[in-house]
Amino acid sequence: MAACIPDARDPSCVVHTRLEQVRQRVYQMALGSEDCNDAHTLRHESALQVACDVVPHSSSPLSSQPTLCRLENAVNGRATGHGSCRTRRRGHAAEVRFRLLHPAGA
């Protein structure tokens, strides 16, 4: 899923990879966080850091709420044609966006 999300960020400024961001967002949803509002608090949780393959209590915690919002906003209809997702079926990006934004299937 992370490979389907366009990443126009300057590589020299990237702190959190798309994979790390997607992991964080998915695990936060699994913990009951429907939106990104809890990201500021949860980004410092050791268990979540380990689940996201980040060294606990490192100098760089997980993504902040604004960073995760930008991740969600990066998912759009064009994501299907991005990189390794070109061969995936049409509409996949919309489905990913829906599931990312509406974890309960609402």
Tab-separated table of C-alpha atoms in Angstrom:
chain	number	residue	atom	x	y	z
A	1	MET	CA	0.000	0.000	0.000
A	2	ALA	CA	2.827	2.422	0.836
A	3	ALA	CA	4.286	2.001	-2.651
A	4	CYS	CA	0.998	3.230	-4.146
A	5	ILE	CA	1.159	6.595	-2.409
A	6	PRO	CA	2.923	9.312	-4.407
A	7	ASP	CA	5.856	10.895	-2.638
A	8	ALA	CA	6.886	14.286	-4.025
A	9	ARG	CA	8.850	15.184	-0.904
A	10	ASP	CA	12.468	16.307	-1.143
A	11	PRO	CA	14.435	13.124	-0.296
A	12	SER	CA	17.050	15.130	1.598
A	13	CYS	CA	14.345	16.376	3.981
A	14	VAL	CA	12.454	13.100	4.514
A	15	VAL	CA	12.483	11.886	8.117
A	16	HIS	CA	9.700	9.277	7.927
A	17	THR	CA	9.369	6.906	4.977
A	18	ARG	CA	5.958	6.281	3.422
A	19	LEU	CA	6.128	2.705	4.726
A	20	GLU	CA	6.716	3.925	8.280
A	21	GLN	CA	3.861	6.430	7.939
A	22	VAL	CA	1.436	3.827	6.606
A	23	ARG	CA	2.388	1.413	9.377
A	24	GLN	CA	1.863	4.111	11.993
A	25	ARG	CA	-1.525	5.114	10.576
A	26	VAL	CA	-2.767	1.528	10.261
A	27	TYR	CA	-1.649	0.605	13.784
A	28	GLN	CA	-3.207	3.776	15.197
A	29	MET	CA	-6.494	2.802	13.539
A	30	ALA	CA	-6.152	-0.680	15.052
A	31	LEU	CA	-5.772	1.012	18.441
A	32	GLY	CA	-9.072	2.828	17.887
A	33	SER	CA	-7.776	6.169	16.642
A	34	GLU	CA	-10.194	6.982	13.809
A	35	ASP	CA	-8.352	10.127	12.774
A	36	CYS	CA	-4.857	11.546	13.167
A	37	ASN	CA	-5.648	13.652	16.232
A	38	ASP	CA	-3.965	11.198	18.620
A	39	ALA	CA	-0.748	11.030	16.588
A	40	HIS	CA	1.055	13.602	18.729
A	41	THR	CA	0.613	11.473	21.845
A	42	LEU	CA	0.962	8.052	20.233
A	43	ARG	CA	4.124	8.940	18.287
A	44	HIS	CA	6.108	8.635	21.531
A	45	GLU	CA	4.664	5.237	22.568
A	46	SER	CA	7.384	2.565	22.649
A	47	ALA	CA	5.093	-0.281	21.559
A	48	LEU	CA	3.899	1.651	18.506
A	49	GLN	CA	7.479	2.598	17.629
A	50	VAL	CA	8.537	-1.066	17.758
A	51	ALA	CA	5.528	-2.081	15.632
A	52	CYS	CA	6.568	0.536	13.062
A	53	ASP	CA	10.157	-0.766	13.062
A	54	VAL	CA	11.530	2.353	14.775
A	55	VAL	CA	13.951	2.223	17.692
A	56	PRO	CA	11.999	3.238	20.831
A	57	HIS	CA	12.919	6.564	22.392
A	58	SER	CA	15.103	7.471	19.409
A	59	SER	CA	15.853	11.089	18.592
A	60	SER	CA	13.124	10.984	15.936
A	61	PRO	CA	9.694	9.845	17.166
A	62	LEU	CA	7.002	8.678	14.748
A	63	SER	CA	5.138	11.070	12.450
A	64	SER	CA	3.189	13.997	13.841
A	65	GLN	CA	-0.504	14.674	13.226
A	66	PRO	CA	0.141	17.176	10.395
A	67	THR	CA	2.530	14.730	8.706
A	68	LEU	CA	-0.050	11.931	8.797
A	69	CYS	CA	-2.704	14.305	7.432
A	70	ARG	CA	-0.406	15.083	4.497
A	71	LEU	CA	-0.004	11.331	3.985
A	72	GLU	CA	-3.774	10.869	3.806
A	73	ASN	CA	-4.110	13.832	1.449
A	74	ALA	CA	-1.460	12.327	-0.851
A	75	VAL	CA	-3.729	9.356	-1.554
A	76	ASN	CA	-5.817	10.221	-4.590
A	77	GLY	CA	-7.041	8.780	-7.882
A	78	ARG	CA	-3.646	9.335	-9.507
A	79	ALA	CA	-1.985	6.996	-7.012
A	80	THR	CA	-3.047	4.008	-9.134
A	81	GLY	CA	-0.706	5.114	-11.918
A	82	HIS	CA	2.245	5.773	-9.620
A	83	GLY	CA	5.328	3.572	-9.601
A	84	SER	CA	4.755	-0.106	-8.893
A	85	CYS	CA	0.983	0.360	-8.839
A	86	ARG	CA	0.655	0.885	-12.599
A	87	THR	CA	-0.293	-2.731	-13.118
A	88	ARG	CA	-2.906	-2.809	-10.372
A	89	ARG	CA	-6.579	-2.726	-11.199
A	90	ARG	CA	-8.309	0.580	-11.800
A	91	GLY	CA	-9.959	2.032	-8.710
A	92	HIS	CA	-7.462	0.509	-6.279
A	93	ALA	CA	-6.256	3.926	-5.090
A	94	ALA	CA	-9.805	5.049	-4.338
A	95	GLU	CA	-10.341	1.884	-2.317
A	96	VAL	CA	-7.082	2.423	-0.419
A	97	ARG	CA	-8.029	6.053	0.281
A	98	PHE	CA	-11.482	5.017	1.494
A	99	ARG	CA	-10.067	2.362	3.807
A	100	LEU	CA	-7.368	4.720	5.080
A	101	LEU	CA	-9.854	7.487	5.842
A	102	HIS	CA	-12.763	5.272	6.947
A	103	PRO	CA	-11.301	2.335	8.864
A	104	ALA	CA	-14.646	1.077	10.131
A	105	GLY	CA	-16.062	0.921	6.589
A	106	ALA	CA	-18.335	3.873	7.304
